[in-house]
PDB file of C-alpha atoms in Angstrom:
ATOM      1  CA  MET A 152      11.409  13.787 -11.002  1.00 91.00           C
ATOM      2  CA  LEU A 153       8.331  13.175  -8.877  1.00 98.00           C
ATOM      3  CA  LYS A 154       8.363  10.264  -6.443  1.00 98.00           C
ATOM      4  CA  VAL A 155       5.291   8.833  -4.742  1.00 99.00           C
ATOM      5  CA  VAL A 156       6.215   7.117  -1.471  1.00 99.00           C
ATOM      6  CA  LYS A 157       3.684   4.858   0.283  1.00 99.00           C
ATOM      7  CA  LEU A 158       4.242   4.031   3.959  1.00 99.00           C
ATOM      8  CA  GLY A 159       2.247   0.980   4.981  1.00 98.00           C
ATOM      9  CA  GLY A 160      -0.085   1.384   7.932  1.00 97.00           C
ATOM     10  CA  ALA A 161       1.341  -1.786   9.490  1.00 95.00           C
ATOM     11  CA  VAL A 162       4.826  -0.269   9.179  1.00 98.00           C
ATOM     12  CA  ILE A 163       4.085   3.024  10.958  1.00 98.00           C
ATOM     13  CA  THR A 164       1.578   1.748  13.552  1.00 97.00           C
ATOM     14  CA  PHE A 165       1.227  -1.244  15.843  1.00 96.00           C
ATOM     15  CA  LYS A 166      -1.680  -2.752  13.933  1.00 82.00           C
ATOM     16  CA  GLU A 167      -2.732  -5.005  16.827  1.00 86.00           C
ATOM     17  CA  SER A 168      -2.901  -2.120  19.328  1.00 90.00           C
ATOM     18  CA  TYR A 169      -5.682   0.467  18.795  1.00 91.00           C
ATOM     19  CA  ARG A 170      -4.407   3.870  17.604  1.00 93.00           C
ATOM     20  CA  SER A 171      -0.778   3.220  18.501  1.00 94.00           C
ATOM     21  CA  LEU A 172       1.979   4.821  16.474  1.00 96.00           C
ATOM     22  CA  ARG A 173       5.415   3.316  15.878  1.00 97.00           C
ATOM     23  CA  GLU A 174       7.057   6.700  16.436  1.00 97.00           C
ATOM     24  CA  ASP A 175      10.615   5.386  16.129  1.00 98.00           C
ATOM     25  CA  VAL A 176       9.927   3.780  12.751  1.00 98.00           C
ATOM     26  CA  LEU A 177       7.953   6.772  11.463  1.00 98.00           C
ATOM     27  CA  SER A 178      10.705   9.180  12.540  1.00 98.00           C
ATOM     28  CA  ARG A 179      13.451   7.090  10.948  1.00 98.00           C
ATOM     29  CA  LEU A 180      11.624   6.766   7.627  1.00 98.00           C
ATOM     30  CA  LEU A 181      10.691  10.441   7.488  1.00 98.00           C
ATOM     31  CA  ARG A 182      14.224  11.464   8.505  1.00 98.00           C
ATOM     32  CA  GLU A 183      15.582   9.498   5.540  1.00 98.00           C
ATOM     33  CA  LEU A 184      12.987  11.043   3.234  1.00 97.00           C
ATOM     34  CA  ALA A 185      13.716  14.557   4.535  1.00 97.00           C
ATOM     35  CA  GLN A 186      17.441  14.033   4.029  1.00 98.00           C
ATOM     36  CA  TYR A 187      16.820  12.851   0.475  1.00 97.00           C
ATOM     37  CA  TYR A 188      14.581  15.876  -0.144  1.00 96.00           C
ATOM     38  CA  SER A 189      17.202  18.233   1.292  1.00 96.00           C
ATOM     39  CA  GLU A 190      20.029  16.755  -0.776  1.00 96.00           C
ATOM     40  CA  THR A 191      18.176  16.446  -4.083  1.00 96.00           C
ATOM     41  CA  GLY A 192      15.222  18.839  -4.003  1.00 93.00           C
ATOM     42  CA  ALA A 193      13.095  15.925  -5.212  1.00 94.00           C
ATOM     43  CA  GLN A 194       9.363  16.350  -5.609  1.00 98.00           C
ATOM     44  CA  ILE A 195       7.634  13.938  -3.229  1.00 98.00           C
ATOM     45  CA  VAL A 196       4.051  12.894  -2.582  1.00 99.00           C
ATOM     46  CA  LEU A 197       3.714  10.894   0.633  1.00 99.00           C
ATOM     47  CA  VAL A 198       0.886   8.382   1.093  1.00 99.00           C
ATOM     48  CA  HIS A 199       0.265   6.343   4.238  1.00 99.00           C
ATOM     49  CA  GLY A 200      -2.066   3.540   5.217  1.00 97.00           C
ATOM     50  CA  GLY A 201      -4.522   3.385   8.101  1.00 96.00           C
ATOM     51  CA  GLY A 202      -2.881   0.807  10.334  1.00 95.00           C
ATOM     52  CA  SER A 203      -4.283   0.640  13.852  1.00 95.00           C
ATOM     53  CA  PHE A 204      -6.129   3.931  13.327  1.00 96.00           C
ATOM     54  CA  GLY A 205      -8.409   3.569  10.295  1.00 94.00           C
ATOM     55  CA  HIS A 206      -8.503  -0.211   9.924  1.00 89.00           C
ATOM     56  CA  ALA A 207      -9.699  -0.754  13.486  1.00 89.00           C
ATOM     57  CA  VAL A 208     -12.631   1.634  13.092  1.00 91.00           C
ATOM     58  CA  VAL A 209     -13.697   0.253   9.708  1.00 91.00           C
ATOM     59  CA  SER A 210     -13.386  -3.369  10.860  1.00 89.00           C
ATOM     60  CA  GLU A 211     -15.617  -2.653  13.843  1.00 88.00           C
ATOM     61  CA  CYS A 212     -18.225  -0.911  11.688  1.00 87.00           C
ATOM     62  CA  LEU A 213     -18.273  -3.608   9.043  1.00 87.00           C
ATOM     63  CA  GLY A 214     -18.408  -6.336  11.677  1.00 85.00           C
ATOM     64  CA  ARG A 215     -21.305  -4.698  13.491  1.00 85.00           C
ATOM     65  CA  ARG A 216     -23.316  -3.262  10.600  1.00 84.00           C
ATOM     66  CA  GLY A 217     -21.936  -4.819   7.437  1.00 87.00           C
ATOM     67  CA  TYR A 218     -21.530  -1.434   5.759  1.00 92.00           C
ATOM     68  CA  ILE A 219     -20.157   2.062   6.382  1.00 94.00           C
ATOM     69  CA  ASP A 220     -22.852   4.377   7.724  1.00 95.00           C
ATOM     70  CA  PRO A 221     -22.515   8.122   8.463  1.00 96.00           C
ATOM     71  CA  THR A 222     -21.337   7.444  12.044  1.00 95.00           C
ATOM     72  CA  CYS A 223     -18.641   5.079  10.785  1.00 96.00           C
ATOM     73  CA  TYR A 224     -17.673   7.530   8.024  1.00 97.00           C
ATOM     74  CA  SER A 225     -17.175  10.268  10.595  1.00 97.00           C
ATOM     75  CA  ALA A 226     -15.238   8.047  13.025  1.00 96.00           C
ATOM     76  CA  THR A 227     -12.985   6.739  10.250  1.00 97.00           C
ATOM     77  CA  ALA A 228     -12.328  10.249   8.962  1.00 98.00           C
ATOM     78  CA  ASP A 229     -11.429  11.357  12.487  1.00 97.00           C
ATOM     79  CA  ALA A 230      -9.036   8.434  12.994  1.00 97.00           C
ATOM     80  CA  MET A 231      -7.304   9.044   9.678  1.00 98.00           C
ATOM     81  CA  ASP A 232      -7.051  12.786  10.286  1.00 98.00           C
ATOM     82  CA  GLN A 233      -5.392  12.031  13.619  1.00 98.00           C
ATOM     83  CA  LEU A 234      -2.866   9.642  12.076  1.00 98.00           C
ATOM     84  CA  SER A 235      -2.155  11.981   9.179  1.00 98.00           C
ATOM     85  CA  GLY A 236      -1.629  14.811  11.660  1.00 98.00           C
ATOM     86  CA  PHE A 237       1.060  12.767  13.398  1.00 98.00           C
ATOM     87  CA  VAL A 238       2.745  11.944  10.090  1.00 98.00           C
ATOM     88  CA  ARG A 239       2.596  15.561   8.901  1.00 98.00           C
ATOM     89  CA  ARG A 240       3.968  17.007  12.157  1.00 98.00           C
ATOM     90  CA  VAL A 241       6.915  14.616  12.246  1.00 98.00           C
ATOM     91  CA  ALA A 242       7.644  15.339   8.576  1.00 98.00           C
ATOM     92  CA  ILE A 243       7.641  19.096   9.212  1.00 98.00           C
ATOM     93  CA  GLU A 244       9.852  18.754  12.297  1.00 98.00           C
ATOM     94  CA  LEU A 245      12.359  16.823  10.189  1.00 98.00           C
ATOM     95  CA  GLY A 246      12.438  19.340   7.348  1.00 96.00           C
ATOM     96  CA  LEU A 247       9.813  18.193   4.861  1.00 97.00           C
ATOM     97  CA  PRO A 248       7.380  20.992   3.923  1.00 98.00           C
ATOM     98  CA  ALA A 249       4.381  18.700   4.395  1.00 98.00           C
ATOM     99  CA  VAL A 250       0.704  19.511   4.004  1.00 98.00           C
ATOM    100  CA  SER A 251      -2.185  17.044   4.401  1.00 98.00           C
ATOM    101  CA  ILE A 252      -4.817  16.415   1.768  1.00 98.00           C
ATOM    102  CA  ALA A 253      -7.862  14.365   2.752  1.00 99.00           C
ATOM    103  CA  PRO A 254      -8.901  12.073  -0.108  1.00 99.00           C
ATOM    104  CA  ARG A 255     -12.536  12.334   0.997  1.00 99.00           C
ATOM    105  CA  SER A 256     -12.468  15.976  -0.109  1.00 98.00           C
ATOM    106  CA  ILE A 257     -11.191  15.306  -3.639  1.00 99.00           C
ATOM    107  CA  CYS A 258     -12.159  11.711  -4.526  1.00 99.00           C
ATOM    108  CA  PHE A 259     -15.334   9.809  -5.352  1.00 98.00           C
ATOM    109  CA  ILE A 260     -15.702   6.127  -6.200  1.00 98.00           C
ATOM    110  CA  SER A 261     -17.859   5.552  -9.269  1.00 97.00           C
ATOM    111  CA  SER A 262     -18.613   2.006 -10.486  1.00 96.00           C
ATOM    112  CA  GLY A 263     -15.756   0.737  -8.325  1.00 95.00           C
ATOM    113  CA  SER A 264     -13.123   3.150  -9.670  1.00 96.00           C
ATOM    114  CA  ALA A 265     -11.705   6.163  -7.866  1.00 98.00           C
ATOM    115  CA  VAL A 266     -12.104   9.506  -9.581  1.00 98.00           C
ATOM    116  CA  CYS A 267     -10.027  12.256  -7.961  1.00 98.00           C
ATOM    117  CA  ASN A 268      -9.374  15.918  -8.701  1.00 98.00           C
ATOM    118  CA  LEU A 269      -5.586  15.997  -8.372  1.00 98.00           C
ATOM    119  CA  ASP A 270      -5.045  19.658  -9.292  1.00 98.00           C
ATOM    120  CA  ILE A 271      -4.119  20.538  -5.702  1.00 98.00           C
ATOM    121  CA  PHE A 272      -1.351  17.907  -5.739  1.00 99.00           C
ATOM    122  CA  ARG A 273       0.095  19.381  -8.935  1.00 98.00           C
ATOM    123  CA  GLU A 274       0.003  22.902  -7.518  1.00 98.00           C
ATOM    124  CA  LEU A 275       1.530  22.002  -4.161  1.00 98.00           C
ATOM    125  CA  VAL A 276       4.324  19.897  -5.670  1.00 98.00           C
ATOM    126  CA  SER A 277       5.131  22.622  -8.229  1.00 97.00           C
ATOM    127  CA  ARG A 278       5.519  25.077  -5.340  1.00 97.00           C
ATOM    128  CA  GLY A 279       7.952  22.868  -3.419  1.00 96.00           C
ATOM    129  CA  LEU A 280       5.524  21.350  -0.926  1.00 98.00           C
ATOM    130  CA  THR A 281       5.157  17.686   0.025  1.00 98.00           C
ATOM    131  CA  PRO A 282       1.519  16.575  -0.035  1.00 99.00           C
ATOM    132  CA  VAL A 283       0.662  13.947   2.587  1.00 99.00           C
ATOM    133  CA  THR A 284      -2.396  11.831   1.871  1.00 99.00           C
ATOM    134  CA  TYR A 285      -3.716   8.468   2.957  1.00 99.00           C
ATOM    135  CA  GLY A 286      -6.201   5.670   2.614  1.00 98.00           C
ATOM    136  CA  ASP A 287      -9.560   7.139   3.545  1.00 98.00           C
ATOM    137  CA  VAL A 288     -13.311   6.770   3.561  1.00 98.00           C
ATOM    138  CA  VAL A 289     -14.931   8.462   0.557  1.00 98.00           C
ATOM    139  CA  CYS A 290     -18.350   8.924  -0.977  1.00 98.00           C
ATOM    140  CA  SER A 291     -19.328   6.561  -3.752  1.00 98.00           C
ATOM    141  CA  ASP A 292     -22.242   5.846  -6.013  1.00 97.00           C
ATOM    142  CA  ARG A 293     -23.097   3.041  -3.538  1.00 95.00           C
ATOM    143  CA  GLY A 294     -22.866   5.125  -0.351  1.00 96.00           C
ATOM    144  CA  PHE A 295     -19.482   5.194   1.387  1.00 97.00           C
ATOM    145  CA  GLU A 296     -16.415   3.121   0.560  1.00 96.00           C
ATOM    146  CA  ILE A 297     -12.764   2.831   1.477  1.00 97.00           C
ATOM    147  CA  LEU A 298     -10.172   4.177  -0.934  1.00 98.00           C
ATOM    148  CA  SER A 299      -7.048   2.308   0.136  1.00 97.00           C
ATOM    149  CA  GLY A 300      -3.680   3.986   0.432  1.00 98.00           C
ATOM    150  CA  ASP A 301      -2.226   1.458  -2.014  1.00 98.00           C
ATOM    151  CA  THR A 302      -4.867   2.241  -4.636  1.00 98.00           C
ATOM    152  CA  LEU A 303      -4.401   5.958  -4.072  1.00 99.00           C
ATOM    153  CA  ALA A 304      -0.614   5.664  -4.407  1.00 99.00           C
ATOM    154  CA  TRP A 305      -0.973   3.866  -7.756  1.00 99.00           C
ATOM    155  CA  LEU A 306      -3.517   6.435  -8.949  1.00 99.00           C
ATOM    156  CA  LEU A 307      -1.301   9.369  -7.921  1.00 99.00           C
ATOM    157  CA  ALA A 308       1.795   7.884  -9.544  1.00 99.00           C
ATOM    158  CA  ARG A 309      -0.048   7.233 -12.808  1.00 98.00           C
ATOM    159  CA  GLU A 310      -1.984  10.496 -13.018  1.00 98.00           C
ATOM    160  CA  LEU A 311       0.854  12.761 -11.845  1.00 98.00           C
ATOM    161  CA  GLY A 312       3.435  11.043 -14.050  1.00 98.00           C
ATOM    162  CA  ALA A 313       5.699   9.992 -11.193  1.00 98.00           C
ATOM    163  CA  GLY A 314       9.089   8.632 -12.116  1.00 97.00           C
ATOM    164  CA  GLU A 315       8.978   6.240  -9.185  1.00 98.00           C
ATOM    165  CA  LEU A 316       6.430   4.660  -6.877  1.00 98.00           C
ATOM    166  CA  ILE A 317       8.018   3.311  -3.701  1.00 98.00           C
ATOM    167  CA  PHE A 318       6.158   1.067  -1.244  1.00 98.00           C
ATOM    168  CA  VAL A 319       7.578   0.768   2.291  1.00 97.00           C
TER     169      VAL A 319
END
């Protein structure tokens, strides 16, 4: 049975301190997930929020410009790639066969709704891998928008037929 697990950005980062990871919390949560994976062979999709990485960049851009421009898009993507890299590396070190998937490469927001090509998730999960994805900046019919990790987790659970959706 597939499980989608969403780690809140405020749980795995110090949200009030720019780009600061709560390594102890992240390690503990991923250790528990890796142990569960090892004991059960469960199929897992891991989603995380932006915390002090993505939220800080987007807040600054929106406060200064009122919208997400190409510079903000790039900076947000960089911040989220960095955070996802940390999450992925810790997961791998602890025994989860994790691989990152950037939502900006597979999702588009049309009329306020996310449309994503989830074939890569299906393939990776069917081959025993643990996709790691996250809230991200994506293209939309209005320019650039944020696809939140919570929204993405719900979408993944629904479209992939997950047996459980767990928010931490």
